[in-house]
Coordinates of C-alpha atoms in Angstrom, one line a residue:
Chain H
M1 CA -1.3 18.0 -0.1
E2 CA -1.4 16.1 -3.4
K3 CA 2.2 15.1 -2.8
G4 CA 1.8 13.6 0.6
Y5 CA 2.9 15.2 3.9
R6 CA 6.6 14.0 3.8
A7 CA 7.3 15.3 0.3
V8 CA 5.7 18.7 0.7
T9 CA 8.1 21.6 1.4
V10 CA 7.3 25.0 2.8
A11 CA 8.2 26.3 -0.6
D12 CA 5.4 24.2 -2.2
I13 CA 2.9 25.5 0.3
V14 CA 3.7 29.2 -0.2
R15 CA 3.7 28.7 -4.0
R16 CA 0.4 27.1 -3.9
A17 CA -1.1 29.6 -1.5
G18 CA 0.4 32.5 -3.5
I19 CA 1.9 34.1 -0.4
A20 CA 5.4 35.1 0.6
R21 CA 7.6 32.8 2.7
N22 CA 7.6 35.5 5.4
T23 CA 3.9 35.4 5.6
F24 CA 4.0 31.7 6.1
Y25 CA 6.4 32.0 9.0
E26 CA 4.4 34.8 10.6
N27 CA 1.5 32.4 10.8
F28 CA 3.2 29.0 11.4
S29 CA 6.4 28.0 13.0
S30 CA 7.0 25.0 10.7
K31 CA 5.4 22.7 8.1
E32 CA 4.3 20.4 11.0
D33 CA 2.6 23.4 12.7
C34 CA 0.8 24.3 9.4
F35 CA -0.2 20.6 8.9
L36 CA -1.7 20.5 12.4
A37 CA -3.6 23.7 11.9
A38 CA -5.0 22.3 8.7
S39 CA -6.2 19.1 10.3
E40 CA -7.6 21.0 13.3
F41 CA -9.6 23.1 11.0
A42 CA -10.9 20.1 9.1
V43 CA -11.9 18.1 12.1
K44 CA -13.8 21.1 13.6
E45 CA -15.6 21.7 10.3
A46 CA -16.4 18.0 9.9
L47 CA -17.7 17.8 13.5
R48 CA -19.8 20.9 12.9
R49 CA -21.4 19.5 9.9
V50 CA -22.1 16.1 11.5
V51 CA -23.7 17.6 14.6
D52 CA -25.7 19.9 12.4
A53 CA -27.0 17.1 10.3
A54 CA -27.7 14.8 13.3
S55 CA -29.6 17.5 15.2
K56 CA -32.2 17.7 12.5
V57 CA -33.6 14.2 13.2
D58 CA -35.1 12.5 16.2
T59 CA -34.0 9.0 16.8
W60 CA -30.4 8.0 17.5
P61 CA -30.1 5.5 14.6
A62 CA -31.4 8.2 12.3
R63 CA -28.8 10.6 13.8
V64 CA -26.0 8.2 13.1
N65 CA -27.2 7.8 9.5
A66 CA -27.5 11.6 8.9
G67 CA -24.2 12.3 10.7
L68 CA -22.3 9.8 8.7
S69 CA -23.9 10.9 5.5
A70 CA -22.8 14.5 6.2
F71 CA -19.3 13.2 7.1
L72 CA -18.9 11.2 3.9
H73 CA -20.2 14.1 1.9
Y74 CA -17.6 16.4 3.5
V75 CA -14.8 14.0 2.8
A76 CA -15.9 13.6 -0.9
S77 CA -16.2 17.3 -1.4
E78 CA -12.9 18.2 0.3
P79 CA -10.5 15.5 -0.9
A80 CA -7.3 17.5 0.0
L81 CA -8.4 18.1 3.6
A82 CA -9.5 14.5 3.9
R83 CA -6.1 13.4 2.7
T84 CA -4.4 15.7 5.2
C85 CA -6.4 14.4 8.1
I86 CA -6.9 10.8 7.4
V87 CA -4.2 9.6 5.1
E88 CA -1.3 11.5 6.6
A89 CA -2.4 11.1 10.2
L90 CA -1.0 7.5 10.5
S91 CA 2.4 8.3 9.0
A92 CA 3.3 11.9 9.9
G93 CA 4.9 11.5 13.4
P94 CA 3.8 11.7 17.0
A95 CA 2.0 15.0 16.9
A96 CA -0.2 13.7 14.0
V97 CA -1.1 10.6 16.0
E98 CA -2.1 12.8 18.9
R99 CA -4.3 14.7 16.5
Y100 CA -5.7 11.5 15.0
E101 CA -6.7 10.3 18.4
R102 CA -8.3 13.6 19.3
S103 CA -10.4 13.6 16.1
I104 CA -11.6 10.2 17.0
Q105 CA -12.4 11.3 20.5
A106 CA -14.4 14.3 19.1
F107 CA -16.9 11.9 17.6
V108 CA -17.0 9.5 20.5
P109 CA -19.9 11.2 22.4
L110 CA -22.2 11.0 19.4
F111 CA -21.8 7.2 19.3
R112 CA -21.8 6.7 23.1
M113 CA -25.5 7.8 23.1
G114 CA -26.2 4.4 21.4
R115 CA -25.5 2.7 24.7
K116 CA -28.8 4.1 26.0
V117 CA -30.7 2.2 23.4
S118 CA -28.7 -1.0 23.8
P119 CA -29.9 -3.6 26.2
H120 CA -26.3 -4.1 27.2
G121 CA -25.4 -0.5 27.5
E122 CA -22.4 -0.2 29.8
E123 CA -21.4 -3.8 29.5
L124 CA -20.1 -3.2 25.9
P125 CA -16.4 -2.9 25.5
G126 CA -15.1 0.5 26.7
T127 CA -13.3 1.3 23.5
L128 CA -16.2 0.3 21.2
E129 CA -16.8 3.9 20.0
E130 CA -13.1 4.4 19.2
T131 CA -13.2 1.1 17.3
I132 CA -16.2 2.2 15.2
I133 CA -14.8 5.6 14.4
G134 CA -11.3 4.3 13.7
G135 CA -12.9 1.7 11.4
V136 CA -14.8 4.3 9.5
F137 CA -11.6 6.4 9.1
W138 CA -9.7 3.4 7.9
I139 CA -12.2 2.6 5.2
I140 CA -12.2 6.2 4.0
Y141 CA -8.4 6.1 4.1
Q142 CA -8.3 3.0 1.9
R143 CA -10.7 4.5 -0.6
I144 CA -8.6 7.8 -0.8
I145 CA -5.4 5.8 -1.3
M146 CA -7.1 3.8 -4.1
G147 CA -8.2 7.0 -5.8
Q148 CA -11.9 6.4 -5.1
T149 CA -12.7 9.6 -3.2
E150 CA -15.6 10.3 -5.5
Q151 CA -17.3 7.0 -4.6
I152 CA -16.9 7.4 -0.9
E153 CA -20.6 8.4 -0.4
E154 CA -21.7 5.0 -1.7
L155 CA -20.2 3.5 1.4
L156 CA -23.0 5.0 3.6
P157 CA -25.3 2.0 4.1
E158 CA -22.4 -0.3 4.9
L159 CA -20.8 2.1 7.4
V160 CA -24.2 2.8 9.1
E161 CA -24.8 -0.9 9.5
F162 CA -21.2 -1.4 10.8
S163 CA -21.7 1.5 13.4
L164 CA -25.2 0.5 14.6
T165 CA -24.8 -3.3 14.8
P166 CA -23.1 -3.4 18.2
Y167 CA -25.9 -1.3 19.8
L168 CA -29.0 -2.5 18.0
G169 CA -28.1 -6.0 16.8
A170 CA -27.6 -7.0 13.1
E171 CA -31.3 -7.0 12.1
A172 CA -32.3 -3.6 13.3
A173 CA -29.0 -2.1 12.1
K174 CA -29.5 -3.4 8.6
R175 CA -33.0 -1.9 8.6
A176 CA -31.8 1.5 9.8
A177 CA -29.0 1.4 7.2
A178 CA -31.4 0.8 4.4
E179 CA -33.3 4.0 5.1
Q180 CA -32.3 7.2 3.3
P181 CA -30.7 9.7 5.7
Q182 CA -33.4 12.2 6.6
T183 CA -31.4 15.3 5.9
T184 CA -29.7 16.5 2.8
S185 CA -27.6 19.2 4.5
G186 CA -23.9 18.6 4.3
Chain V
M1 CA 30.2 -26.7 -1.4
L2 CA 32.1 -23.5 -1.6
E3 CA 29.1 -21.9 -3.3
T4 CA 26.8 -22.9 -0.4
E5 CA 29.1 -21.4 2.1
T6 CA 29.3 -18.1 0.2
R7 CA 25.5 -18.1 0.0
T8 CA 25.1 -18.7 3.7
S9 CA 27.5 -16.0 4.7
A10 CA 25.9 -13.6 2.2
S11 CA 22.5 -14.2 3.7
S12 CA 23.8 -13.8 7.3
E13 CA 25.5 -10.6 6.3
R14 CA 22.3 -9.3 4.9
A15 CA 20.4 -10.3 8.0
Q16 CA 23.0 -8.6 10.1
L17 CA 22.6 -5.4 8.1
I18 CA 18.9 -5.5 8.4
E19 CA 19.0 -6.1 12.1
A20 CA 21.4 -3.1 12.5
L21 CA 19.2 -0.9 10.3
I22 CA 16.1 -1.7 12.3
E23 CA 17.8 -0.9 15.6
I24 CA 19.2 2.4 14.4
A25 CA 16.1 3.5 12.5
A26 CA 13.8 2.7 15.5
D27 CA 15.9 5.1 17.5
R28 CA 16.7 7.8 15.0
G29 CA 13.9 7.7 12.4
Y30 CA 14.2 7.5 8.6
M31 CA 15.7 10.9 8.0
D32 CA 18.5 10.7 10.5
T33 CA 19.6 7.1 9.8
S34 CA 22.6 6.9 7.5
I35 CA 24.2 3.9 5.8
E36 CA 27.4 4.7 7.7
M37 CA 25.7 4.3 11.0
V38 CA 24.1 1.0 9.9
V39 CA 27.4 -0.6 8.7
A40 CA 29.2 0.6 11.8
H41 CA 26.6 -0.9 14.0
A42 CA 26.7 -4.2 12.1
G43 CA 30.5 -4.3 12.2
L44 CA 30.7 -4.4 8.4
D45 CA 31.8 -2.0 5.8
R46 CA 30.1 0.1 3.2
S47 CA 30.8 -2.4 0.4
A48 CA 28.8 -5.0 2.3
F49 CA 25.8 -2.7 2.3
D50 CA 26.2 -2.0 -1.4
R51 CA 26.3 -5.7 -2.1
H52 CA 22.8 -6.2 -0.7
F53 CA 21.0 -2.9 -1.1
R54 CA 20.8 -0.1 -3.5
G55 CA 21.0 2.7 -1.0
K56 CA 19.1 3.6 2.1
Y57 CA 15.6 3.6 0.7
D58 CA 16.0 0.1 -0.7
G59 CA 17.5 -1.0 2.6
F60 CA 14.5 0.3 4.5
L61 CA 12.0 -1.3 2.1
S62 CA 13.8 -4.6 2.2
A63 CA 13.9 -4.7 6.0
W64 CA 10.2 -3.7 6.1
Q65 CA 9.4 -6.4 3.5
E66 CA 11.1 -9.1 5.5
M67 CA 9.5 -7.9 8.7
N68 CA 6.1 -8.1 7.2
E69 CA 6.7 -11.5 5.8
E70 CA 8.0 -12.8 9.2
C71 CA 4.9 -11.3 10.8
M72 CA 2.6 -13.0 8.3
H73 CA 4.3 -16.3 8.9
S74 CA 3.8 -16.1 12.7
V75 CA 0.3 -14.7 12.3
M76 CA -0.7 -17.6 10.1
R77 CA 1.0 -20.1 12.5
A78 CA -1.0 -18.6 15.4
Y79 CA -4.2 -18.7 13.4
D80 CA -3.7 -22.3 12.4
S81 CA -2.9 -23.3 16.0
E82 CA -6.6 -23.1 17.0
Q83 CA -9.8 -24.6 15.7
Y84 CA -12.5 -22.3 16.8
W85 CA -12.6 -18.9 14.9
P86 CA -12.6 -16.5 17.9
D87 CA -9.7 -18.6 19.4
R88 CA -7.9 -18.3 16.2
L89 CA -8.3 -14.5 16.1
R90 CA -7.3 -14.3 19.8
A91 CA -4.1 -16.3 19.0
V92 CA -3.3 -13.8 16.2
A93 CA -3.9 -10.8 18.6
V94 CA -1.7 -12.4 21.2
E95 CA 1.0 -13.1 18.7
V96 CA 1.1 -9.6 17.3
V97 CA 0.9 -7.9 20.7
G98 CA 3.5 -10.3 22.1
S99 CA 6.0 -9.6 19.3
L100 CA 5.5 -5.8 19.7
C101 CA 6.1 -6.0 23.4
N102 CA 9.1 -8.4 23.1
D103 CA 10.9 -6.5 20.4
P104 CA 10.7 -2.7 20.9
S105 CA 13.1 -1.9 18.1
R106 CA 10.9 -3.7 15.5
A107 CA 7.9 -1.9 16.9
G108 CA 9.7 1.4 16.6
F109 CA 10.9 0.6 13.1
A110 CA 7.3 -0.3 12.0
V111 CA 6.4 3.3 12.9
E112 CA 9.5 5.1 11.5
V113 CA 9.6 3.2 8.2
L114 CA 6.4 4.9 7.1
A115 CA 8.5 8.0 6.6
A116 CA 10.1 6.2 3.7
G117 CA 7.0 7.0 1.7
D118 CA 4.1 5.5 -0.1
A119 CA 5.7 2.2 -0.9
A120 CA 6.3 1.5 2.8
R121 CA 2.7 2.4 3.5
A122 CA 1.4 0.2 0.7
R123 CA 3.3 -2.8 2.1
R124 CA 1.7 -2.2 5.5
D125 CA -1.7 -2.0 3.9
M126 CA -1.2 -5.3 2.3
T127 CA -0.5 -6.9 5.6
M128 CA -3.6 -5.3 7.0
R129 CA -5.7 -6.8 4.2
V130 CA -4.5 -10.3 5.2
I131 CA -5.5 -9.6 8.8
A132 CA -8.8 -8.3 7.6
S133 CA -9.4 -11.6 5.7
L134 CA -8.8 -13.5 8.9
I135 CA -11.5 -11.4 10.6
D136 CA -13.7 -11.8 7.6
A137 CA -13.6 -15.6 8.0
G138 CA -16.0 -15.0 10.9
R139 CA -18.8 -14.9 8.4
K140 CA -18.4 -18.7 7.9
E141 CA -19.7 -19.2 11.4
M142 CA -23.0 -17.5 10.6
D143 CA -26.2 -18.9 9.3
D144 CA -26.3 -16.4 6.6
P145 CA -22.6 -15.7 5.7
E146 CA -23.5 -12.9 3.3
S147 CA -25.4 -10.8 5.9
V148 CA -22.3 -8.8 7.0
P149 CA -20.8 -6.2 4.6
H150 CA -17.3 -7.0 3.5
T151 CA -16.1 -3.6 4.6
T152 CA -16.7 -4.6 8.2
A153 CA -13.6 -6.8 8.6
E154 CA -11.5 -4.1 6.8
A155 CA -12.8 -1.5 9.2
L156 CA -12.1 -3.7 12.3
A157 CA -8.6 -4.5 11.2
G158 CA -7.8 -0.9 10.3
S159 CA -9.2 0.4 13.5
A160 CA -7.2 -2.2 15.6
Y161 CA -4.1 -1.0 13.7
G162 CA -4.8 2.6 14.6
Q163 CA -5.2 1.8 18.3
V164 CA -2.1 -0.3 18.4
Y165 CA -0.1 2.2 16.3
A166 CA -1.0 5.1 18.6
K167 CA 0.2 3.2 21.7
V168 CA 3.5 2.2 20.0
V169 CA 4.1 5.8 18.9
R170 CA 3.5 7.0 22.4
G171 CA 5.8 4.3 23.9
D172 CA 2.9 2.7 25.8
T173 CA 3.6 -0.8 24.5
D174 CA 3.0 -2.3 28.0
E175 CA -0.6 -1.2 27.7
L176 CA -1.1 -3.3 24.5
P177 CA -2.2 -6.6 26.3
K178 CA -5.1 -4.7 27.8
L179 CA -6.4 -3.9 24.3
I180 CA -6.8 -7.6 23.4
P181 CA -10.2 -8.2 25.1
Q182 CA -11.5 -4.9 23.8
L183 CA -10.5 -5.6 20.2
M184 CA -11.6 -9.2 20.3
S185 CA -15.0 -8.2 21.6
A186 CA -15.5 -5.7 18.9
A187 CA -14.3 -8.1 16.2
V188 CA -16.5 -10.9 17.2
M189 CA -19.7 -8.8 17.7
P190 CA -20.8 -8.4 14.0
Y191 CA -20.4 -12.2 13.3
L192 CA -21.4 -14.0 16.5
G193 CA -23.5 -11.4 18.2
V194 CA -23.4 -9.4 21.5
E195 CA -23.4 -12.4 23.9
A196 CA -20.2 -13.8 22.3
A197 CA -18.7 -10.3 22.3
L198 CA -19.3 -10.0 26.1
E199 CA -17.7 -13.4 26.6
E200 CA -14.6 -12.2 24.9
L201 CA -14.5 -9.2 27.3
D202 CA -14.7 -11.6 30.3
R203 CA -11.8 -13.6 29.1
G204 CA -9.5 -10.6 29.5
S205 CA -6.1 -10.9 28.0
K206 CA -6.1 -14.7 28.4
M207 CA -4.7 -16.8 25.7
P208 CA -6.6 -19.7 24.3
D209 CA -5.5 -22.9 26.1
R210 CA -3.5 -24.4 23.4
Y211 CA -1.9 -21.3 22.0
R212 CA 0.5 -19.7 24.5
R213 CA 2.9 -17.1 23.6
P214 CA 4.7 -15.3 26.4
V215 CA 3.7 -11.6 26.3
A216 CA 6.8 -9.6 27.2
A217 CA 9.2 -12.6 27.6
S218 CA 12.9 -12.2 27.0
P219 CA 13.7 -10.9 23.5
A220 CA 16.3 -13.7 23.1
D221 CA 13.8 -16.4 22.3
T222 CA 13.3 -15.6 18.6
P223 CA 12.3 -18.9 16.9
V224 CA 15.0 -20.5 14.9
E225 CA 13.8 -23.0 12.3
N226 CA 15.8 -25.8 10.9
G227 CA 19.0 -24.1 12.0
E228 CA 18.5 -21.5 9.3
E229 CA 18.2 -17.9 10.0
Y230 CA 15.5 -17.3 7.5
P231 CA 13.4 -19.6 5.3
P232 CA 15.1 -19.9 1.9
E233 CA 12.7 -17.5 0.1
L234 CA 13.7 -14.7 2.6
A235 CA 17.4 -15.4 2.4
R236 CA 17.5 -15.0 -1.4
L237 CA 19.9 -12.5 -2.7
P238 CA 18.0 -9.8 -4.5
P239 CA 18.0 -10.8 -8.2
G240 CA 18.5 -8.5 -11.2
R241 CA 20.2 -5.8 -9.3
H242 CA 22.8 -5.1 -11.9
G243 CA 21.6 -1.9 -13.2
L244 CA 19.8 -1.5 -16.5
P245 CA 20.5 -3.9 -19.3
R246 CA 22.4 -1.9 -21.8
E247 CA 20.2 -3.0 -24.7
F248 CA 17.7 -0.6 -23.4
V249 CA 20.1 2.2 -22.8
A250 CA 21.4 3.7 -26.0
H251 CA 24.3 6.0 -26.0
N252 CA 22.3 9.1 -26.3
Q253 CA 22.1 11.4 -23.3
R254 CA 18.4 11.7 -23.0
E255 CA 18.0 7.9 -22.7
R256 CA 20.9 7.8 -20.3
L257 CA 19.2 10.4 -18.1
I258 CA 16.0 8.3 -18.2
A259 CA 17.9 5.2 -17.2
G260 CA 19.7 7.2 -14.5
L261 CA 16.3 8.3 -13.2
A262 CA 15.1 4.8 -13.1
E263 CA 18.1 3.7 -11.1
A264 CA 17.9 6.6 -8.8
I265 CA 14.3 5.9 -8.1
A266 CA 14.9 2.3 -7.4
E267 CA 17.4 3.5 -4.8
N268 CA 15.6 6.4 -3.2
G269 CA 12.0 6.4 -4.2
Y270 CA 10.5 9.1 -6.3
A271 CA 10.2 11.7 -3.5
G272 CA 13.7 11.0 -2.3
T273 CA 15.4 11.3 -5.8
T274 CA 17.2 14.5 -6.6
I275 CA 18.6 15.8 -9.8
A276 CA 22.1 15.1 -8.5
H277 CA 21.2 11.4 -8.0
I278 CA 20.0 11.3 -11.6
T279 CA 23.0 12.9 -13.1
R280 CA 25.4 10.7 -11.1
H281 CA 23.7 7.5 -12.3
A282 CA 23.6 8.8 -15.8
A283 CA 27.2 10.0 -15.6
V284 CA 26.3 13.3 -17.3
S285 CA 26.6 16.9 -16.0
R286 CA 23.8 18.9 -14.4
R287 CA 23.9 21.2 -17.4
T288 CA 23.2 18.3 -19.7
F289 CA 20.2 17.4 -17.5
Y290 CA 18.7 20.9 -17.9
E291 CA 19.3 20.8 -21.6
H292 CA 16.9 18.0 -21.8
F293 CA 14.4 18.5 -19.0
A294 CA 13.1 21.4 -17.0
S295 CA 12.6 19.4 -13.8
K296 CA 12.6 16.0 -12.2
D297 CA 8.9 15.7 -12.9
E298 CA 9.4 16.3 -16.6
C299 CA 12.2 13.7 -16.7
F300 CA 9.9 11.2 -14.9
V301 CA 7.1 11.8 -17.4
A302 CA 9.5 11.3 -20.3
A303 CA 10.8 8.1 -18.6
Y304 CA 7.3 6.8 -18.0
D305 CA 6.3 7.5 -21.6
T306 CA 9.4 5.8 -23.0
V307 CA 8.9 2.7 -20.8
M308 CA 5.2 2.4 -21.7
A309 CA 5.9 2.9 -25.4
E310 CA 8.4 0.0 -25.2
L311 CA 5.9 -2.1 -23.2
R312 CA 3.1 -1.4 -25.6
E313 CA 5.2 -2.3 -28.6
R314 CA 6.3 -5.7 -27.1
V315 CA 2.7 -6.5 -26.1
G316 CA 1.3 -5.5 -29.5
Q317 CA 3.9 -7.6 -31.3
A318 CA 3.3 -10.7 -29.2
F319 CA -0.5 -10.3 -29.6
E320 CA -0.2 -10.0 -33.4
E321 CA 1.8 -13.2 -33.7
E322 CA -1.1 -15.4 -32.5
E323 CA -4.1 -16.3 -34.6
D324 CA -6.5 -17.2 -31.9
W325 CA -7.7 -14.3 -29.6
A326 CA -7.3 -16.2 -26.3
H327 CA -3.8 -17.3 -27.1
A328 CA -3.0 -13.8 -28.4
V329 CA -4.0 -12.4 -25.0
K330 CA -1.9 -15.0 -23.3
A331 CA 1.1 -14.0 -25.5
G332 CA 0.6 -10.3 -24.8
I333 CA 0.5 -10.8 -21.0
G334 CA 3.5 -13.1 -21.3
A335 CA 5.4 -10.4 -23.1
M336 CA 4.5 -7.8 -20.5
L337 CA 5.6 -10.0 -17.6
A338 CA 8.8 -10.9 -19.4
F339 CA 9.7 -7.3 -20.0
L340 CA 9.0 -6.2 -16.5
A341 CA 10.8 -9.2 -14.9
A342 CA 13.9 -8.4 -17.0
E343 CA 13.8 -4.7 -16.2
P344 CA 13.2 -4.4 -12.5
N345 CA 14.0 -0.7 -12.3
L346 CA 11.7 0.2 -15.1
A347 CA 9.0 -2.2 -13.7
R348 CA 9.2 -0.3 -10.4
L349 CA 9.1 3.0 -12.2
C350 CA 6.0 2.4 -14.2
M351 CA 4.0 0.1 -12.0
V352 CA 4.8 1.5 -8.5
E353 CA 6.4 4.9 -8.4
A354 CA 4.1 6.2 -11.2
L355 CA 1.2 6.0 -8.7
V356 CA 2.9 8.2 -6.2
A357 CA 4.7 10.6 -8.4
G358 CA 1.8 13.1 -8.6
P359 CA -1.2 13.9 -10.7
V360 CA 0.5 14.4 -14.0
V361 CA 1.8 10.8 -14.1
V362 CA -1.4 9.3 -12.5
E363 CA -3.3 10.7 -15.5
R364 CA -0.8 8.9 -17.8
Y365 CA -1.2 5.8 -15.8
D366 CA -4.9 5.9 -16.4
S367 CA -4.4 6.4 -20.1
A368 CA -1.9 3.5 -20.1
I369 CA -4.6 1.3 -18.7
Q370 CA -7.0 2.5 -21.5
S371 CA -4.4 1.6 -24.1
F372 CA -4.6 -2.1 -23.2
V373 CA -8.4 -2.1 -23.2
P374 CA -8.9 -2.7 -27.0
Y375 CA -7.0 -6.0 -26.8
F376 CA -9.6 -7.4 -24.5
Q377 CA -12.5 -5.8 -26.2
T378 CA -11.7 -7.8 -29.3
G379 CA -12.7 -10.8 -27.2
R380 CA -16.4 -9.7 -27.3
E381 CA -16.6 -10.5 -31.0
G382 CA -18.8 -13.4 -31.8
R383 CA -19.7 -14.2 -28.2
S384 CA -23.2 -15.5 -27.3
P385 CA -25.8 -13.0 -26.0
E386 CA -25.5 -14.7 -22.5
V387 CA -21.8 -13.9 -22.4
L388 CA -22.3 -10.4 -23.6
A389 CA -25.0 -9.8 -21.0
R390 CA -22.5 -10.8 -18.4
L391 CA -20.0 -8.1 -19.5
S392 CA -20.4 -4.5 -18.5
A393 CA -19.1 -1.4 -20.2
T394 CA -16.2 -1.3 -17.8
T395 CA -15.2 -5.0 -17.7
E396 CA -12.1 -4.5 -19.8
E397 CA -10.9 -1.6 -17.7
A398 CA -11.5 -3.6 -14.6
L399 CA -9.5 -6.5 -16.0
V400 CA -6.5 -4.4 -16.9
G401 CA -6.7 -2.5 -13.6
G402 CA -6.8 -5.8 -11.7
M403 CA -3.9 -7.2 -13.6
M404 CA -1.8 -4.0 -13.0
S405 CA -2.6 -4.1 -9.3
L406 CA -1.5 -7.8 -9.0
I407 CA 1.7 -7.0 -10.8
S408 CA 2.5 -3.9 -8.8
R409 CA 1.9 -5.8 -5.5
R410 CA 4.5 -8.4 -6.6
I411 CA 6.9 -5.6 -7.4
I412 CA 6.4 -3.9 -4.1
A413 CA 7.0 -7.3 -2.4
G414 CA 10.4 -7.5 -4.1
K415 CA 9.4 -10.4 -6.3
T416 CA 9.8 -8.7 -9.7
D417 CA 12.0 -11.6 -10.8
Q418 CA 9.1 -14.0 -10.3
L419 CA 6.6 -12.0 -12.2
E420 CA 6.4 -14.6 -15.0
S421 CA 5.0 -17.1 -12.6
L422 CA 1.8 -15.0 -12.5
L423 CA 1.0 -15.8 -16.2
P424 CA -1.4 -18.7 -15.7
D425 CA -3.4 -16.8 -13.0
L426 CA -3.6 -13.6 -15.0
V427 CA -4.6 -15.4 -18.2
E428 CA -7.3 -17.3 -16.4
F429 CA -8.5 -14.1 -14.6
T430 CA -8.8 -12.1 -17.8
L431 CA -10.2 -14.7 -20.1
T432 CA -12.9 -16.1 -17.7
P433 CA -15.5 -13.4 -18.4
Y434 CA -15.4 -14.2 -22.1
L435 CA -14.8 -17.9 -22.2
G436 CA -16.1 -19.2 -18.9
S437 CA -13.8 -20.6 -16.2
D438 CA -13.1 -24.0 -17.7
E439 CA -12.1 -22.9 -21.1
A440 CA -10.1 -20.0 -19.6
A441 CA -8.2 -22.4 -17.3
K442 CA -7.4 -24.6 -20.2
V443 CA -5.8 -21.8 -22.2
A444 CA -4.0 -20.6 -19.0
R445 CA -2.4 -24.0 -18.4
D446 CA -1.6 -25.3 -21.9
S447 CA 1.9 -24.5 -23.0

């Protein structure tokens, strides 16, 4: 996907994959279909890694820290998939938007747990989690666009602080963000 | 007098075409919109379109550019209409949501135009950076303004965009007003704390008292200022659209092909350019093309190298002609800006399209940046230890990169003809690390 979704043709895909055109059409009905399958795969894989990393630690702030760390590591190590899912999602038509929203929704429950530790719990805005996840996606998108995929992992403390502040308040969020994530899996 | 009338009718013709293009594209999308449909809808003919735009891609980008500029004007007006920062943001949110609700074809166009490629997306991202800076102003309300990371505002702006974009794509624009309290609450929280955020939720979709924009009023009430359709800077006829100056294009076929490529790219973008486009502009046969290049990519690389070689030569010459280093840098930057301003197609090719044309060219872009680094490195000679301590190993690269990025933003914004006005800012920006800001400003301003 180094060319961007719009410019990629089915011919490009089969050449790159080293398969016959027929094989492509046995598996996918169109370029759009293939793109959606690729992003579905990427989201599942990202979610699996995040949940895996988060389950290894106890407190919720530490889970957010570990989960985000695993997520950024995944994005940095799979730039092509990240590009497919994050960069192209906001410019590749209605089906991609559907997918973009579904990926955001997939991560919502992990953040919603933060409401239990917040004194304001259910009073917080209903779309808060979507805002946080969408914000993290956007920052990653901007870094990919600027060719800084390799530096994405450096964003961890800022993004952890951004994600935790609404639930814990600024002070506690900053402290939690300053800690090293307690897992190295990713 | 006659001249003024011609100008006015030219600008209204352009506005009519843009209006028609927006309506059709909102309905049909980028791929299925043709110039014929646009001119028919505007009640004009093809030659009118050709007078104002160089093909469909250019028409789309121009319409998108104007829409973004209009949006920025109204956003800044909304922001300035209030005193208190959350009210200011709220006025901006109400303004944006209001205009999306009131003008479904502009909302639709804002989605469809992204299919025109990376340049359209880059323009959108610039607008989002402005919005992010308005959110970031919230730090001024804090006791410790540096306590919030700078990515926070960027994240909030981008995430708001994602939520609004999704509703527009699904045709749920009537649900947008409900997003206002949610987005406001999330935006205020990092800066003013949770209490203020909950207050924003309680205010619902209500406007600040002073700023009232009717959400979902009749589409007819578009503001008309001073009886002009657009402020003068938007009504300008695109300058320098007369093809390539022939001084650059020798008679030989290879150079004609390169010039043809530059023209075709200005018209269609890199992704949309075909070999047929190139050969038509170059007025050579397809066979001739393949005698010189194996593919479009190869032709692009050749074009890029040719342009950069020319640019480097002019910069080098200008630099050599000055004795004093600071003035030599100024002369070099001046020569670069003059060349780019005089060659809008080549400027676009090497500063904008090169970044989207694929990995081969991006590598070359990096090495082009490197090739300008030594000019700045000379500036380290004879500096005091304090100054040298301030410079890092990558200072020069960052200076060249920053300069390129400023230039390319101007080009994307359709202001290639005004590039030379950047000179004082660029000189000050690049000399400051070596000379300090006072001395750098002095060199930048003296003529």
